[in-house]
Coordinates of C-alpha atoms in Angstrom, one line a residue:
M1 CA 16.0 -11.0 20.0
L2 CA 12.1 -10.6 20.3
A3 CA 11.8 -10.2 16.2
L4 CA 14.5 -13.6 15.9
R5 CA 12.0 -15.5 17.7
L6 CA 9.3 -13.5 15.5
T7 CA 11.1 -14.5 12.2
R8 CA 11.2 -17.7 13.7
T9 CA 7.7 -18.4 15.0
A10 CA 6.2 -17.4 11.7
H11 CA 4.3 -19.1 8.7
L12 CA 5.3 -20.4 6.0
A13 CA 3.9 -18.0 4.3
V14 CA 5.2 -15.9 6.0
H15 CA 8.6 -16.9 6.2
L16 CA 8.0 -17.1 1.7
R17 CA 6.8 -13.2 1.5
R18 CA 10.8 -12.9 3.7
L19 CA 12.3 -14.8 1.3
L20 CA 11.1 -12.5 -1.6
V21 CA 12.8 -9.9 0.1
A22 CA 15.7 -11.1 0.6
V23 CA 15.9 -12.6 -2.6
A24 CA 15.4 -8.9 -4.3
S25 CA 17.9 -7.6 -1.6
A26 CA 19.8 -10.0 -3.1
G27 CA 19.6 -9.1 -7.0
T28 CA 20.0 -5.3 -5.6
G29 CA 23.0 -5.7 -4.4
F30 CA 24.5 -7.4 -7.1
L31 CA 23.5 -5.1 -10.2
L32 CA 25.6 -2.2 -7.2
L33 CA 28.2 -4.6 -6.9
C34 CA 28.3 -4.9 -11.5
A35 CA 27.8 -1.1 -11.6
L36 CA 31.1 -1.2 -9.2
G37 CA 32.9 -3.5 -11.5
H38 CA 32.2 -1.6 -14.4
A39 CA 33.6 1.7 -12.4
L40 CA 36.1 -0.2 -11.6
S41 CA 37.1 -2.1 -15.1
H42 CA 36.3 1.3 -17.2
P43 CA 37.8 4.4 -14.7
D44 CA 38.3 6.4 -18.7
A45 CA 34.5 6.0 -19.2
P46 CA 33.0 7.4 -15.3
G47 CA 30.2 8.5 -17.6
A48 CA 29.2 4.9 -19.0
S49 CA 29.8 3.9 -15.6
A50 CA 27.6 6.9 -14.0
L51 CA 24.6 5.7 -16.4
R52 CA 25.0 1.8 -14.5
L53 CA 24.8 3.1 -10.7
A54 CA 21.6 5.1 -12.5
W55 CA 19.6 2.7 -13.5
C56 CA 20.1 0.3 -10.8
A57 CA 17.7 3.0 -9.4
A58 CA 14.5 1.2 -10.2
P59 CA 15.6 -2.3 -9.5
L60 CA 15.8 -0.6 -5.6
T61 CA 12.6 1.0 -5.7
A62 CA 11.1 -1.8 -6.4
A63 CA 12.4 -3.9 -3.8
V64 CA 11.7 -1.6 -0.8
H65 CA 8.1 -1.8 -2.5
L66 CA 8.3 -5.0 -1.9
A67 CA 9.2 -5.1 1.3
V68 CA 7.3 -2.6 2.8
A69 CA 3.6 -4.6 1.6
V70 CA 5.2 -7.7 2.9
A71 CA 5.5 -5.8 5.9
R72 CA 2.1 -5.1 6.6
T73 CA 1.2 -8.4 5.9
D74 CA 3.0 -9.3 8.8
P75 CA 1.1 -10.6 11.3
G76 CA 3.2 -10.5 14.1
T77 CA 4.0 -7.2 14.4
R78 CA -0.2 -6.5 13.6
P79 CA -0.8 -4.5 16.7
R80 CA -3.9 -6.5 19.3
S81 CA -5.4 -5.7 22.5
G82 CA -3.3 -5.3 25.1
L83 CA -0.1 -5.5 23.9
S84 CA 0.6 -2.0 25.1
A85 CA 0.3 -3.8 29.0
I86 CA 3.6 -5.7 27.7
G87 CA 5.5 -2.7 26.0
L88 CA 4.6 -3.5 22.9
G89 CA 2.5 -1.0 21.5
P90 CA 2.6 0.4 17.8
G91 CA 6.3 2.5 17.9
R92 CA 7.2 -1.2 19.3
L93 CA 6.1 -3.1 16.7
M94 CA 6.9 -0.8 14.0
A95 CA 11.0 -0.8 15.7
V96 CA 10.2 -5.0 15.5
S97 CA 9.2 -4.9 11.9
A98 CA 12.1 -2.6 10.6
T99 CA 14.4 -4.8 12.0
T100 CA 12.8 -7.4 10.5
T101 CA 13.0 -6.1 7.6
A102 CA 16.4 -5.3 7.8
L103 CA 17.6 -8.7 8.7
S104 CA 16.1 -10.1 5.1
A105 CA 17.6 -7.7 3.3
A106 CA 20.9 -8.0 5.1
L107 CA 20.4 -11.6 4.5
G108 CA 20.4 -10.8 0.0
S109 CA 22.8 -8.7 0.6
V110 CA 25.3 -10.9 1.5
A111 CA 24.2 -13.3 -0.7
A112 CA 24.7 -10.7 -2.7
L113 CA 28.3 -9.8 -2.0
L114 CA 28.9 -14.3 -2.0
A115 CA 27.9 -14.7 -5.2
F116 CA 29.6 -11.6 -6.8
L117 CA 33.0 -12.6 -5.0
Y118 CA 32.6 -16.3 -6.1
L119 CA 31.8 -15.2 -10.3
R120 CA 35.0 -13.6 -10.1
G121 CA 36.8 -16.4 -9.1
S122 CA 38.4 -14.9 -5.6
L123 CA 36.2 -18.3 -3.6
T124 CA 37.2 -20.9 -6.4
G125 CA 40.4 -19.0 -8.0
R126 CA 39.5 -19.8 -11.2
P127 CA 39.1 -16.4 -13.7
P128 CA 35.4 -16.1 -15.7
S129 CA 34.6 -16.8 -19.5
G130 CA 33.4 -13.9 -21.0
R131 CA 34.1 -10.2 -21.8
V132 CA 30.7 -9.3 -20.4
A133 CA 31.5 -11.3 -17.2
A134 CA 35.0 -9.8 -17.2
D135 CA 34.4 -6.4 -18.0
A136 CA 31.1 -5.9 -15.1
L137 CA 33.3 -8.4 -12.0
A138 CA 36.5 -6.6 -12.1
V139 CA 38.5 -9.5 -12.6
G140 CA 41.7 -9.1 -10.9
Q141 CA 41.5 -5.8 -9.7
S142 CA 40.9 -5.3 -5.5
L143 CA 37.2 -4.2 -5.0
P144 CA 37.8 -1.1 -2.4
A145 CA 36.3 -2.1 0.9
P146 CA 33.9 1.1 2.3
A147 CA 32.4 1.3 -2.0
V148 CA 31.2 -2.6 -1.2
L149 CA 30.0 -2.2 2.0
T150 CA 28.3 1.3 0.9
L151 CA 25.9 -0.1 -1.6
L152 CA 25.4 -3.7 0.3
V153 CA 24.0 -1.8 3.0
L154 CA 21.8 0.5 0.7
A155 CA 19.2 -1.5 0.7
P156 CA 18.0 -2.9 4.2
A157 CA 19.2 0.9 5.8
L158 CA 16.2 2.2 2.9
A159 CA 13.3 -0.5 3.2
S160 CA 14.4 -0.6 6.3
A161 CA 13.2 3.3 6.5
A162 CA 10.3 3.4 4.2
V163 CA 9.1 0.2 7.2
A164 CA 9.3 2.9 9.7
H165 CA 7.9 4.8 8.1
T166 CA 4.9 3.5 6.8
L167 CA 4.5 1.6 10.2
R168 CA 5.3 4.4 12.0
P169 CA 2.6 5.4 15.3
R170 CA -0.5 8.3 14.5
D171 CA -1.4 10.3 16.4
P172 CA -6.0 9.9 16.4
R173 CA -7.0 12.9 14.6
P174 CA -7.9 15.2 18.4
A175 CA -12.1 15.2 18.6
A176 CA -14.0 18.6 18.3
T177 CA -14.3 20.9 21.5
P178 CA -18.1 21.4 22.0
A179 CA -19.0 24.6 20.7
P180 CA -20.9 27.2 23.5
R181 CA -24.3 26.6 23.6
G182 CA -25.4 29.4 21.4
Y183 CA -27.1 32.7 21.9
G184 CA -27.9 35.3 20.8
R185 CA -29.7 36.2 16.8
F186 CA -30.4 32.5 15.3
G187 CA -27.3 31.3 18.0
A188 CA -24.6 33.2 16.3
Y189 CA -22.0 31.3 18.4
G190 CA -23.5 27.9 18.5
W191 CA -22.9 26.1 14.5
G192 CA -20.5 23.9 15.9
K193 CA -22.7 22.1 17.8
A194 CA -22.9 18.3 16.2
R195 CA -26.0 17.2 14.7
E196 CA -28.4 14.5 16.0
T197 CA -28.3 11.1 14.5
F198 CA -31.3 9.3 13.4
G199 CA -32.8 8.0 17.0
A200 CA -31.2 10.7 19.2
Y201 CA -35.1 11.0 20.8
G202 CA -35.4 7.4 21.7
R203 CA -31.5 7.5 23.6
Y204 CA -32.5 10.4 25.0
G205 CA -35.2 8.3 26.9
A206 CA -33.4 6.1 27.7
R207 CA -30.8 8.1 29.8
T208 CA -32.8 10.1 31.4
A209 CA -34.5 7.3 32.6
A210 CA -31.3 5.5 33.5
A211 CA -30.6 8.6 35.5
V212 CA -33.3 9.4 37.3
P213 CA -32.8 6.6 41.0
A214 CA -35.2 3.9 41.4
D215 CA -37.3 5.3 43.8
S216 CA -39.1 8.3 41.6
R217 CA -39.4 6.4 39.3
A218 CA -41.4 3.8 41.1
A219 CA -43.2 7.3 42.2
E220 CA -44.3 8.5 38.8
A221 CA -45.1 5.0 38.1
A222 CA -47.8 4.6 41.1
Q223 CA -48.2 8.6 40.0
V224 CA -49.3 7.4 36.5
G225 CA -51.5 4.6 37.9
A226 CA -53.7 6.3 40.2
G227 CA -54.0 9.8 38.1
G228 CA -55.6 8.5 34.9
A229 CA -55.2 8.7 31.3
L230 CA -53.8 12.1 31.2
Q231 CA -51.0 12.0 33.3
T232 CA -50.2 8.5 31.5
Q233 CA -50.2 10.5 28.4
A234 CA -48.4 13.9 29.1
S235 CA -45.4 10.9 31.3
N236 CA -45.3 9.1 28.4
T237 CA -46.2 11.0 24.7
H238 CA -43.9 9.1 22.6
P239 CA -43.9 5.6 23.3
S240 CA -41.0 3.8 22.1
A241 CA -41.6 0.9 19.0
P242 CA -40.6 -2.4 20.0
A243 CA -36.7 -2.2 18.2
D244 CA -36.2 1.3 20.0
V245 CA -37.0 -0.3 23.1
A246 CA -33.8 -2.6 22.3
T247 CA -31.8 0.3 21.2
Q248 CA -32.4 1.8 24.9
T249 CA -31.5 -1.2 26.7
L250 CA -28.6 -1.3 24.5
D251 CA -28.0 2.8 24.6
A252 CA -28.9 2.2 28.9
A253 CA -26.0 -0.6 29.6
P254 CA -22.5 0.6 30.8
P255 CA -20.1 0.2 27.3
P256 CA -17.1 -2.4 28.2
P257 CA -13.8 -1.3 29.4
A258 CA -12.4 0.5 26.0
D259 CA -8.7 -0.6 24.9
T260 CA -6.1 2.3 23.7
T261 CA -4.5 -0.7 21.0
P262 CA -6.6 -1.1 18.3
D263 CA -7.0 -5.2 17.3
T264 CA -7.8 -3.6 13.6
P265 CA -5.7 -1.2 11.6
T266 CA -7.8 1.9 11.3
P267 CA -8.8 2.7 7.9
R268 CA -7.7 4.4 5.5
P269 CA -9.1 7.0 3.9
Q270 CA -10.8 7.6 0.7
N271 CA -8.4 10.1 -0.6
T272 CA -8.6 10.5 -4.7
T273 CA -7.0 13.8 -4.5
A274 CA -4.1 12.3 -5.8
L275 CA -5.4 11.4 -9.1
P276 CA -5.0 14.2 -11.2
W277 CA -1.4 15.2 -9.7
G278 CA -0.4 11.7 -11.1
I279 CA -1.5 12.7 -14.3
A280 CA 0.1 15.5 -13.9
I281 CA 2.8 13.9 -13.2
L282 CA 2.4 10.8 -16.5
T283 CA 1.5 13.6 -18.9
A284 CA 5.6 15.8 -17.9
G285 CA 7.0 12.5 -18.1
L286 CA 5.7 11.1 -21.6
T287 CA 6.5 15.0 -22.4
V288 CA 10.1 15.4 -20.9
E289 CA 11.4 11.5 -22.4
T290 CA 9.2 12.8 -26.6
Y291 CA 11.5 15.9 -26.3
T292 CA 14.9 14.0 -25.2
G293 CA 13.8 11.1 -27.5
N294 CA 13.8 13.4 -30.1
A295 CA 16.3 14.9 -29.6
A296 CA 18.6 12.2 -29.0
G297 CA 17.5 9.7 -31.8
A298 CA 16.5 5.8 -31.1
P299 CA 18.9 4.5 -29.4
T300 CA 21.2 1.8 -31.3
P301 CA 21.0 -2.2 -29.7
G302 CA 23.7 -2.3 -28.0
T303 CA 23.4 0.7 -26.0
A304 CA 21.4 1.8 -22.6
P305 CA 18.6 5.1 -22.9
S306 CA 19.8 8.5 -22.9
A307 CA 19.5 10.2 -18.7
G308 CA 16.2 12.2 -19.8
V309 CA 14.4 9.2 -21.0
L310 CA 15.5 7.1 -17.5
I311 CA 14.1 10.0 -15.8
G312 CA 10.7 11.0 -18.4
W313 CA 10.4 6.5 -17.7
A314 CA 10.8 8.0 -13.7
L315 CA 8.6 9.9 -14.2
T316 CA 6.1 8.5 -16.0
A317 CA 5.6 5.5 -13.1
L318 CA 5.9 7.6 -10.3
G319 CA 2.5 9.4 -11.9
L320 CA 0.7 6.0 -12.7
A321 CA 1.4 4.8 -9.5
L322 CA 0.0 8.0 -8.3
A323 CA -3.4 7.9 -10.1
G324 CA -3.8 3.8 -9.9
P325 CA -6.2 4.9 -6.6
G326 CA -7.7 7.1 -8.5
L327 CA -8.5 5.4 -10.9
T328 CA -9.6 2.1 -8.6
H329 CA -12.1 4.6 -7.1
L330 CA -13.4 5.6 -9.8
C331 CA -14.0 2.2 -11.1
G332 CA -15.4 1.6 -7.9
R333 CA -18.1 4.2 -8.8
L334 CA -19.2 3.2 -12.5
L335 CA -19.4 -0.8 -11.2
Q336 CA -22.2 1.2 -9.2
A337 CA -23.6 3.5 -11.3
A338 CA -27.4 2.7 -14.0
R339 CA -29.1 0.4 -10.6
P340 CA -26.5 -1.7 -9.9
G341 CA -27.7 -5.2 -7.8
A342 CA -26.4 -7.3 -5.5
L343 CA -23.1 -8.0 -8.1
R344 CA -21.9 -4.9 -8.7
L345 CA -22.3 -3.8 -5.9
L346 CA -20.8 -5.5 -3.5
A347 CA -17.7 -5.5 -6.2
G348 CA -18.0 -1.8 -7.3
R349 CA -18.1 -1.0 -3.1
V350 CA -14.9 -3.2 -2.4
L351 CA -12.7 -1.4 -5.0
M352 CA -13.8 1.7 -4.4
E353 CA -12.6 1.1 -0.1
E354 CA -9.1 -0.8 -1.2
S355 CA -8.5 1.1 -3.9
Q356 CA -5.5 2.8 -2.0
R357 CA -4.4 -0.5 -1.1
V358 CA -4.9 -2.2 -4.1
G359 CA -4.0 0.7 -6.5
R360 CA -0.7 2.3 -6.6
P361 CA 0.4 -1.4 -7.0
L362 CA -2.2 -1.0 -9.5
G363 CA 0.0 1.4 -10.7
V364 CA 4.2 0.6 -10.7
V365 CA 2.8 -3.2 -12.7
A366 CA 0.9 -1.0 -15.4
A367 CA 3.7 0.9 -15.7
V368 CA 6.5 -1.9 -15.5
A369 CA 4.3 -3.9 -18.7
A370 CA 3.9 0.3 -20.6
A371 CA 8.6 0.0 -20.2
A372 CA 8.0 -4.1 -21.2
Y373 CA 6.3 -2.6 -24.0
V374 CA 8.6 0.4 -25.1
T375 CA 11.6 -1.7 -24.4
T376 CA 10.4 -4.6 -27.1
T377 CA 9.4 -2.1 -29.7
V378 CA 11.7 -0.1 -29.2
Y379 CA 15.0 -2.7 -29.6
D380 CA 13.2 -5.6 -32.2
G381 CA 14.2 -7.9 -30.2
D382 CA 17.8 -7.9 -30.6
G383 CA 18.4 -8.5 -27.1
P384 CA 19.0 -6.1 -24.4
A385 CA 21.3 -2.8 -23.8
F386 CA 23.6 -4.9 -20.6
G387 CA 23.0 -8.3 -21.3
P388 CA 22.5 -10.3 -18.7
L389 CA 22.2 -8.0 -16.2
S390 CA 19.8 -6.2 -18.4
T391 CA 17.4 -9.5 -18.2
L392 CA 18.0 -9.7 -14.4
G393 CA 16.7 -6.0 -13.7
A394 CA 14.0 -6.5 -15.7
L395 CA 13.1 -9.3 -13.8
L396 CA 14.1 -8.1 -11.3
V397 CA 12.0 -5.1 -11.6
A398 CA 9.0 -7.6 -13.0
G399 CA 8.8 -9.5 -10.5
C400 CA 9.1 -7.4 -7.8
T401 CA 6.0 -5.1 -8.2
V402 CA 3.9 -8.3 -9.5
A403 CA 4.7 -10.1 -5.9
T404 CA 4.3 -6.6 -4.2
L405 CA 0.7 -6.5 -6.1
L406 CA -0.3 -9.6 -4.9
T407 CA 0.5 -8.8 -1.8
A408 CA -1.8 -5.8 -1.1
A409 CA -4.5 -8.2 -3.0
V410 CA -3.4 -10.9 0.1
E411 CA -4.0 -7.6 2.7
A412 CA -7.0 -6.5 1.0
R413 CA -8.4 -9.7 1.9
H414 CA -7.5 -9.8 5.6
A415 CA -8.6 -6.9 6.0
R416 CA -12.8 -7.5 4.7
A417 CA -11.9 -11.5 6.6
D418 CA -14.9 -10.2 8.7
T419 CA -17.6 -8.3 6.2
T420 CA -16.7 -11.8 4.7
D421 CA -17.4 -14.1 7.0
A422 CA -20.6 -11.4 7.9
L423 CA -21.6 -12.1 4.7
L424 CA -21.5 -15.7 5.4
R425 CA -22.8 -16.3 8.2
L426 CA -26.3 -13.8 6.1
G427 CA -26.2 -16.2 3.9
A428 CA -25.0 -14.8 1.0
P429 CA -23.7 -17.8 -1.0
P430 CA -19.8 -18.2 -1.8
A431 CA -19.7 -18.1 -5.7
T432 CA -21.5 -15.1 -5.7
L433 CA -18.7 -13.7 -3.5
R434 CA -16.3 -15.3 -6.4
A435 CA -18.0 -13.6 -9.0
A436 CA -18.1 -10.4 -7.3
A437 CA -13.9 -11.0 -7.5
A438 CA -14.2 -11.8 -11.0
V439 CA -16.1 -9.0 -11.7
R440 CA -13.2 -6.7 -9.5
A441 CA -10.4 -8.3 -11.6
A442 CA -12.4 -7.9 -15.0
V443 CA -13.4 -4.3 -14.5
L444 CA -9.3 -3.5 -13.1
L445 CA -8.1 -5.3 -16.6
A446 CA -10.5 -3.0 -18.9
L447 CA -9.6 0.4 -17.4
F448 CA -5.6 -0.6 -17.3
G449 CA -5.7 -2.4 -19.8
P450 CA -6.2 -0.2 -22.5
L451 CA -4.3 2.7 -20.4
V452 CA -1.0 0.5 -20.3
L453 CA -1.4 0.1 -24.3
I454 CA -1.9 4.6 -24.8
V455 CA 1.1 5.6 -22.7
A456 CA 3.4 2.2 -23.6
V457 CA 2.6 3.7 -28.2
L458 CA 3.1 8.0 -26.7
A459 CA 5.9 6.1 -25.2
A460 CA 7.4 4.5 -28.0
L461 CA 6.6 7.3 -31.1
P462 CA 10.3 9.8 -29.8
L463 CA 12.4 6.7 -30.1
D464 CA 11.0 4.0 -32.3
H465 CA 11.1 6.5 -35.1

């Protein structure tokens, strides 16, 4: 019930994003049902039917990826201060988000079933026209209910499971226990002690002053006034500057009560160690595709590439997705090289901060663009292998990946909203922020554009001979 209420009271933009999840689930479910219909119509060709079902993994993965991105940007399931007191902790909000995703995907699966039954004539009583429709819809044959139910539940189940895994509550890393006080030669047991930061002396003096009773401080002041300059110098060896006085005042004040539920999500750690793995998997995918392409030759129009080519493309896409955050982080570092100004420094810092959030969808979009180039190069405009079904699958994959990238960009914009407001309050002109966004887009295009072209040319070489 809570998931339904949050779904009903959401904003229009949230409803549109959930509608995109439903449309992606509907298209994926329809392709899965068409693969089932082809298997029923051609019982003597199980290999071709299995290959059709395997090619449905691409739109299914793209739909699940979109569902996770939409769930991350849902404001109704974002942790806020005070929600744990009424039983809406991170675990409960994760369950609500997974349920909302399952409802949206289930709505799309129902729409896919209705469209499939309508096209095959089960609802209107009129048989469809066309050989392709008759082969894919299994006209005149009864549909096995367990198989239909399994295929339709696949997208909602995978999407909700992926959302639950992504938004699962993570326990904070336990703080390191302080090491015992060092003793012995060079403090042999004191290496784990934390280093003092800048201004620690002033804060120590403030805490000492706050810990001393008021009567003792008054007595010390009286002694300083009667004893002369020597006692004053001894009691205040390091006089504080006006800024240090403000720091001491802030440190001496009692801290506000902390809430265990954070208002904003914890920022992601900047981890670029996946870049070598992404490059290695990308190389492996191109190698597999080259080997299988040289062995099988170029596919003729009207036939699908082999399973080896599918595995090679999958590895290539996975490699680009893993390398995307590291490449985005590299773009941010390159922007800040060679004495950067305020514009390049701001753009580079934002790219480095948002590399994990935007880099992976950007890598997936690059993989889809490379696959589109390979498809148009190999088939030379003769059309996809499976006609309208292949066109539907390509549109689903491309639409889901672009929508995921735009959703991740919206999430990144919301995450740095406080920083943007602070810059505007400090007097930064809005034109500078827009120019920084243009610089970020230009540098990403300058890096990922040639990369997509190189990967696409290398992937098309073994298939175009």
